[in-house]
Short mmCIF file of C-alpha atoms in Angstrom, two decimals:
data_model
loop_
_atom_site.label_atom_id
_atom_site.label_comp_id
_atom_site.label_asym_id
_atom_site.label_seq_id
_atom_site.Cartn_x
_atom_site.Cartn_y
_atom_site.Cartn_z
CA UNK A 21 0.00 0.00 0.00
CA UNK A 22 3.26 2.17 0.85
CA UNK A 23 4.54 1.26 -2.32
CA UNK A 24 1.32 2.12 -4.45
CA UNK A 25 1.04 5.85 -2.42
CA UNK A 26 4.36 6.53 -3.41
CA UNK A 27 4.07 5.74 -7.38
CA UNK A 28 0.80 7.41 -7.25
CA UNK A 29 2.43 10.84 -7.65
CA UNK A 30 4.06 12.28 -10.77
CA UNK A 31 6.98 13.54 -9.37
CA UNK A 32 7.76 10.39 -7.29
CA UNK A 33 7.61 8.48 -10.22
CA UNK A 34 9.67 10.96 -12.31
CA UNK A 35 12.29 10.30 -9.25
CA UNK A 36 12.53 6.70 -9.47
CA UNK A 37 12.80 6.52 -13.52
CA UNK A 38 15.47 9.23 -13.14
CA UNK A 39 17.32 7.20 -10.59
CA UNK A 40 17.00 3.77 -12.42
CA UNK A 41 18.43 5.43 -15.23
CA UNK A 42 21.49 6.60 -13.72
CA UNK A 43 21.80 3.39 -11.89
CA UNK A 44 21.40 1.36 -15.36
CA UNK A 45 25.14 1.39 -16.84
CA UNK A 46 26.40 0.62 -13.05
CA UNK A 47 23.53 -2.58 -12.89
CA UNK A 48 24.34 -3.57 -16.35
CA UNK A 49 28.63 -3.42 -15.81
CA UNK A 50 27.73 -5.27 -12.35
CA UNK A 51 25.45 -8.50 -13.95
CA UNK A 52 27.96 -8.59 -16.78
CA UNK A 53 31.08 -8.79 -14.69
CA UNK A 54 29.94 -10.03 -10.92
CA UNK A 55 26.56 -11.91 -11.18
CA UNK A 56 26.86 -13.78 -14.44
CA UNK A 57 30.50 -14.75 -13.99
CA UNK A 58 29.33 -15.82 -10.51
CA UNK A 59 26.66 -18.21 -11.62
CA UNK A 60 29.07 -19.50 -14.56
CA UNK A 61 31.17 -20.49 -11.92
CA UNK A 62 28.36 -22.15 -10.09
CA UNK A 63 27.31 -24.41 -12.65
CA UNK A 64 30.88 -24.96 -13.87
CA UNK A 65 31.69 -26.52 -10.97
CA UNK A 66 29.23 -29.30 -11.19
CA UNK A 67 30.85 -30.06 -14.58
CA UNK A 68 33.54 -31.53 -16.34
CA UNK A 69 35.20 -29.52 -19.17
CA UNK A 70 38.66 -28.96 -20.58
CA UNK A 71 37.70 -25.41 -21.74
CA UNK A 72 38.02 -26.51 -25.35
CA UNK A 73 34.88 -28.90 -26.25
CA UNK A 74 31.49 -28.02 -26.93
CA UNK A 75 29.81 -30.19 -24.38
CA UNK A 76 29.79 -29.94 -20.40
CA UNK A 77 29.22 -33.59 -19.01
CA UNK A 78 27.22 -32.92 -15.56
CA UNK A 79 29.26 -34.54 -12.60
CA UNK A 80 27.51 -33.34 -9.33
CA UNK A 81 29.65 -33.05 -6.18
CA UNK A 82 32.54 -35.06 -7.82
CA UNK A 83 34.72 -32.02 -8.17
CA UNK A 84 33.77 -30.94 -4.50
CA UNK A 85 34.53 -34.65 -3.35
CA UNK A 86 37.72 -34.54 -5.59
CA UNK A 87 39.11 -31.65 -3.77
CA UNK A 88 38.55 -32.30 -0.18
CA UNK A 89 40.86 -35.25 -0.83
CA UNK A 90 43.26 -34.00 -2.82
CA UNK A 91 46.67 -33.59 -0.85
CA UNK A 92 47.27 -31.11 -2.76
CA UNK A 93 44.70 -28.67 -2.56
CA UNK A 94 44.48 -29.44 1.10
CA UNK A 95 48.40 -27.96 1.18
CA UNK A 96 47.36 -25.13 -0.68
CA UNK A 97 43.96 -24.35 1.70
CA UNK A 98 47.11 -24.91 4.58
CA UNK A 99 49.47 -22.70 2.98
CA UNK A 100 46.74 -19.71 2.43
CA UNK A 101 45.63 -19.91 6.00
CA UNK A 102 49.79 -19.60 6.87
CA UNK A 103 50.57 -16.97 4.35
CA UNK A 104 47.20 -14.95 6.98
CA UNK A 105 47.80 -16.05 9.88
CA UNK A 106 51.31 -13.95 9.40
CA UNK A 107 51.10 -11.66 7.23
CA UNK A 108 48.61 -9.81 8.99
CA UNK A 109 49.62 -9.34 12.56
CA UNK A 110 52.76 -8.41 11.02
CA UNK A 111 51.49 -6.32 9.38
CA UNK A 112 49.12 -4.33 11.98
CA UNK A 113 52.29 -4.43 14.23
CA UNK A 114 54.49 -2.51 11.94
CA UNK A 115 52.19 -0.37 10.27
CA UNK A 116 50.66 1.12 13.56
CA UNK A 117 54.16 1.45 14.88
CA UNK A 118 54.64 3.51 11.69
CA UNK A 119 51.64 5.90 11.17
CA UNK A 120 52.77 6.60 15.63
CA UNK A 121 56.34 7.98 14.10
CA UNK A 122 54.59 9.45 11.42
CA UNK A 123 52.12 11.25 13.90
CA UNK A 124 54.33 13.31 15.48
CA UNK A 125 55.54 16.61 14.47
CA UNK A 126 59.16 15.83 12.73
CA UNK A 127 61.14 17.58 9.68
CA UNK A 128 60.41 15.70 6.53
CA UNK A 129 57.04 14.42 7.53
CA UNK A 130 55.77 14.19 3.50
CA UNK A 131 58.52 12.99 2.36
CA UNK A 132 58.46 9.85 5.12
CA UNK A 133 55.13 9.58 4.13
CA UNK A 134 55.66 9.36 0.26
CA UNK A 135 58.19 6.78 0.88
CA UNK A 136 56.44 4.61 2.91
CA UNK A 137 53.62 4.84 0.62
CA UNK A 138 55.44 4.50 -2.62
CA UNK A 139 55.60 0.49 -2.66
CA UNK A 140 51.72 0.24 -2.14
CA UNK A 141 51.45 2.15 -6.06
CA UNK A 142 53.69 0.19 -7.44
CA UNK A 143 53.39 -2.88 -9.52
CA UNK A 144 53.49 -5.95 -8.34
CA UNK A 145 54.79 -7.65 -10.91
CA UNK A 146 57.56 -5.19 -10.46
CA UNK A 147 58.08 -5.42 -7.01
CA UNK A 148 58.45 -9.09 -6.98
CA UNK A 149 61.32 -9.03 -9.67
CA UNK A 150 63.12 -6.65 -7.44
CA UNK A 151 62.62 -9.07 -4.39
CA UNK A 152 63.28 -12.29 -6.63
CA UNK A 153 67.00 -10.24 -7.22
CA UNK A 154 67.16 -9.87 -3.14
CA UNK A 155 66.59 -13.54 -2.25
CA UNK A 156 68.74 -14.47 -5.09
CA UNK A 157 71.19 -17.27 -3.23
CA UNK A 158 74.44 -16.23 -4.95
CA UNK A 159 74.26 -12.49 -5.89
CA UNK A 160 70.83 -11.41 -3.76
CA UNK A 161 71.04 -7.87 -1.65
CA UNK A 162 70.19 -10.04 1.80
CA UNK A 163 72.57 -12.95 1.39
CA UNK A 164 75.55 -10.37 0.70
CA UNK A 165 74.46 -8.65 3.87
CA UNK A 166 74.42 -11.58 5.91
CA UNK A 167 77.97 -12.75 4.49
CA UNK A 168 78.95 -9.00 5.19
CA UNK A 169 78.25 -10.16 9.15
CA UNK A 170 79.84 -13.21 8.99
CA UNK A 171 76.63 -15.42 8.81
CA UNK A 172 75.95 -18.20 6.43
CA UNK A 173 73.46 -17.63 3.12
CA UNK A 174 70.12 -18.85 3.09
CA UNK A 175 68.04 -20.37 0.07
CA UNK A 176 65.67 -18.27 0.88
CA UNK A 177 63.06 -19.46 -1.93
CA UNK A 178 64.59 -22.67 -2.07
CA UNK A 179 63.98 -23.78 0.86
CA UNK A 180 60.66 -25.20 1.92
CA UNK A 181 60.80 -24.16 5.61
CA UNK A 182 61.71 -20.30 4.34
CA UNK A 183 60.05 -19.85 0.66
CA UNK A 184 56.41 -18.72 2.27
CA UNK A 185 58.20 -16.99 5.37
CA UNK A 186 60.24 -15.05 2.07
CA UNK A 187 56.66 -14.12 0.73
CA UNK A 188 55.26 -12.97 3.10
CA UNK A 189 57.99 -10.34 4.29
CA UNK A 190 57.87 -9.12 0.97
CA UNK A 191 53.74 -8.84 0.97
CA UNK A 192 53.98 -7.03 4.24
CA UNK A 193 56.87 -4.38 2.74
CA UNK A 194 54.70 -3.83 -0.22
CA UNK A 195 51.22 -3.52 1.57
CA UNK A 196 52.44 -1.07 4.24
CA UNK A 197 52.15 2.06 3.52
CA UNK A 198 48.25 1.52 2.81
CA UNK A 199 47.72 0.32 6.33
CA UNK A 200 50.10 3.39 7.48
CA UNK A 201 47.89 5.60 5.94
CA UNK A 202 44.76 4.78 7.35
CA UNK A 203 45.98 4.20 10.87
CA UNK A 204 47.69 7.59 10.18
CA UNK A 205 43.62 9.07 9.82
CA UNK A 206 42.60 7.27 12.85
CA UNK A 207 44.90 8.38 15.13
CA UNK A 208 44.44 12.27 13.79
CA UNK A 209 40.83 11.65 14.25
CA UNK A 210 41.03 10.98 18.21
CA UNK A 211 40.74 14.04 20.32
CA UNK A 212 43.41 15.41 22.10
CA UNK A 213 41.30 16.50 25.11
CA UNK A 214 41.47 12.69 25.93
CA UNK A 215 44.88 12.41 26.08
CA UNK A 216 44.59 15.95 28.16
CA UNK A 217 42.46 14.52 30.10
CA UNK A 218 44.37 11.52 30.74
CA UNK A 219 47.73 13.51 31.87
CA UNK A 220 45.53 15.60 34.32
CA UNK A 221 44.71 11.71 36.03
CA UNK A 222 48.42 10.85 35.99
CA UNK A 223 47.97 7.97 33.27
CA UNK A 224 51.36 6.78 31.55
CA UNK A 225 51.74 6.51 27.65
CA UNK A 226 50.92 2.48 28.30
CA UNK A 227 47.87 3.24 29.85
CA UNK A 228 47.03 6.01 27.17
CA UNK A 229 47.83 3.83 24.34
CA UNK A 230 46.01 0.68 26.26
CA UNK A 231 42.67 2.44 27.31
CA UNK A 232 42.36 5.80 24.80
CA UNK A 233 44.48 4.64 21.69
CA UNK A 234 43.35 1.28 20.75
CA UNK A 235 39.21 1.52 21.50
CA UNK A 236 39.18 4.65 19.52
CA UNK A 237 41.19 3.20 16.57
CA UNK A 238 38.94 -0.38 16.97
CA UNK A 239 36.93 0.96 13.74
CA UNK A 240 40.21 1.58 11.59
CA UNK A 241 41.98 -1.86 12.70
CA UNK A 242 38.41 -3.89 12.62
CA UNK A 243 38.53 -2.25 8.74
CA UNK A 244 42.40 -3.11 7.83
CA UNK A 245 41.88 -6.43 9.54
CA UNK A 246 38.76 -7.48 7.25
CA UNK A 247 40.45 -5.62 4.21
CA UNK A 248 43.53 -7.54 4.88
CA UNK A 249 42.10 -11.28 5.07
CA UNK A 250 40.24 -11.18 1.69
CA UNK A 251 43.64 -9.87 0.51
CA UNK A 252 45.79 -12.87 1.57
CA UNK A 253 43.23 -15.25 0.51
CA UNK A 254 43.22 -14.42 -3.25
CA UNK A 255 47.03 -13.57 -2.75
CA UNK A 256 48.53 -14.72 -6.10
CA UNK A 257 50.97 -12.78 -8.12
CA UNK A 258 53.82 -12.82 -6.06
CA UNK A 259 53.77 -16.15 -5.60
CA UNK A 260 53.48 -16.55 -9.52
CA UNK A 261 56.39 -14.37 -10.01
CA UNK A 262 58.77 -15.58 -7.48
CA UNK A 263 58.11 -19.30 -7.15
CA UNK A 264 56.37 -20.38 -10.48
CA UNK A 265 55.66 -23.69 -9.63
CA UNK A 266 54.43 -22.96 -5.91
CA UNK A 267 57.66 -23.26 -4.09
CA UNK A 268 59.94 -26.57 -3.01
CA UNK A 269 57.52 -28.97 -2.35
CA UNK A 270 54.80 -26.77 -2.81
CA UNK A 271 55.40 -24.81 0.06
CA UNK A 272 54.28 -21.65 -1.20
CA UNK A 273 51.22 -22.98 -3.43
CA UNK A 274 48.21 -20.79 -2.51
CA UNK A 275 44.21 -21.67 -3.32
CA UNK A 276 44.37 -18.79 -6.07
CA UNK A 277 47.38 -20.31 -7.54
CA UNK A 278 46.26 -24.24 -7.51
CA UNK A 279 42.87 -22.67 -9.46
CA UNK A 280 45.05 -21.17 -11.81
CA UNK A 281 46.81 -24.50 -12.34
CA UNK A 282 43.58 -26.02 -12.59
CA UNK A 283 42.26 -24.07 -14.93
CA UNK A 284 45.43 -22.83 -17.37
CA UNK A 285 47.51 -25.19 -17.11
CA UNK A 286 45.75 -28.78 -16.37
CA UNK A 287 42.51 -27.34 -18.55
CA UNK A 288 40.21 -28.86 -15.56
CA UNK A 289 37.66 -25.62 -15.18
CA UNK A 290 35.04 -27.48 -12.99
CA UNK A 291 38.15 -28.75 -10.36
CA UNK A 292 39.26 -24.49 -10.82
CA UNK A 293 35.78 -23.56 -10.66
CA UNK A 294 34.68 -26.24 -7.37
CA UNK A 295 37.84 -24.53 -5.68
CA UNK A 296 37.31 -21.26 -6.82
CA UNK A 297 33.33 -21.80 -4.83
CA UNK A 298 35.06 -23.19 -1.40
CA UNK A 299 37.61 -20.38 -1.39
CA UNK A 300 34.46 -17.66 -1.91
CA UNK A 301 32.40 -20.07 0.60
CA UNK A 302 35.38 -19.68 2.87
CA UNK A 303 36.33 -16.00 3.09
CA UNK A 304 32.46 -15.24 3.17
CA UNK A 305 32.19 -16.96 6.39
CA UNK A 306 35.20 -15.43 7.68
CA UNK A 307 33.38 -12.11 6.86
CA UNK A 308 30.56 -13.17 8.81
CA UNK A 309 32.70 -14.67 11.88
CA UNK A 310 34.20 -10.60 11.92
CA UNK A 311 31.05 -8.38 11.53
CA UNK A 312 29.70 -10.51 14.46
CA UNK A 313 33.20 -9.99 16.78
CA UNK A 314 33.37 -6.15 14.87
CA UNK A 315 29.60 -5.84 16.39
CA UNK A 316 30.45 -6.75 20.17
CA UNK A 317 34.54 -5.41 19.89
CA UNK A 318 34.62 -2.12 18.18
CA UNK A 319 34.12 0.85 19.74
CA UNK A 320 32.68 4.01 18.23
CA UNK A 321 33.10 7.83 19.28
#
């Protein structure tokens, strides 16, 4: 009844065309390259096809069942979940610590900033040649430095205990000044009567940073902390470029990359697609698992 009282006036309805009409290109660009891709994948996986014939022989759950006893993509679901569980608190750690240098009032302040900020705009692809040189095991920038010291080399992506440790120090130089940034606007967001008012009670910087700092920058680190988990779990093209087969003994293999083997290389698109379904099945239940902690943890001014 809401509904028909509202359309029942000319200029309400005038509103509504004018709005669909804007909103038409976005729709159309969104069904083309989210929805239908989405339900492609869907029904792929349920199939068996080599990406060259005509016909799509209907297999059910076989590609589902396939995969959850794989060793292989088991290794790779392992090796995502490592390549997280590091990469981000590393990552909070050192790009808080940053954007608190960064907050204070010191000569250069821009140019610290452009710096730290200049790996995030930078290509991948390019970034992870330049790494590839530093972990080289004869002639790399980090094995010269630790000769330099008198320590012995390391096979740094040649080594199965090291090659995903290697990635993900590189991931975390690369994504840092992002996170820098926006824990940067947090922290010139908070008040400073609260930290005022917290030297009047004869609270420490501990108990400043413990009980002012950290509630009031829940939002931002709530938002880098959901940002950063869909990031490592489609993680992909540094892995590509520096360990092109996924690493000694697949230590570095990812779920992104074992779908791109699926798919490219082995021509198996419902096995890419089946995987490609548990890794969206997977982060959107993560999601969920975080908006219900982000509901009860983060605090709001």
């Amino acid at each position: 009844m809401g509904l028909k009282k509202y359309f029942s006036k000319k200029a309400n309805r005038n509103e509504f065309y004018t709005a669909l009409i804007c909103l038409f290109p976005s729709l159309v660009i969104g069904m083309t390259f989210v929805i239908i891709p989405i339900i492609m994948v869907v029904y792929l996986s349920f199939t068996k096809w080599d990406l060259i014939s005509e016909t799509k022989k209907f297999i059910g759950l076989a590609n589902y069942i396939y995969l959850l006893k794989n060793p292989k993509f088991l290794k790779s679901v392992a090796n995502t979940f490592y390549f997280a569980a590091v990469q981000i608190p590393l990552d909070l750690v050192f790009s808080l610590f940053f954007a608190f240098l960064l907050d204070k009032k010191i000569r250069g302040l821009r140019f610290f900033r452009a710096i730290y900020f200049a790996p995030v705009v930078t290509s991948m692809v390019a970034v992870s040649a330049i790494w590839l040189w530093f972990y080289d095991p004869q002639f790399g920038l980090f094995n010269y430095i630790l000769k330099q010291i008198g320590l012995s080399p390391l096979k740094w992506l040649y080594d199965p205990h090291l090659a995903m440790l290697s990635i993900v120090i590189m991931s975390v130089w690369k994504g840092l000044g992002y996170n820098i940034v926006i824990f940067l606007a947090g922290l010139q967001n908070i008040p400073e009567s609260y930290y005022e008012a917290a030297d009047i009670d004869g609270a420490n910087n501990w108990e400043k940073f413990k009980h002012i700092t950290l509630p009031l920058l829940s939002p931002v680190t709530y938002f880098i902390i959901l940002i950063s988990v869909i990031n490592s779990f489609k993680v992909f093209t540094q892995i590509s470029v520096m360990t092109p087969r996924g690493g000694p003994l697949y230590s570095t293999g990812v779920i992104v990359f074992y779908i791109y083997q699926q798919a490219f290389e082995g021509y198996k698109i419902g096995r890419a697609s089946a995987a490609a379904m548990i890794l969206f099945l997977g982060v959107l239940a993560i999601t969920f698992v975080q908006r219900r902690i982000g509901e009860k943890r983060v605090h709001y001014t």
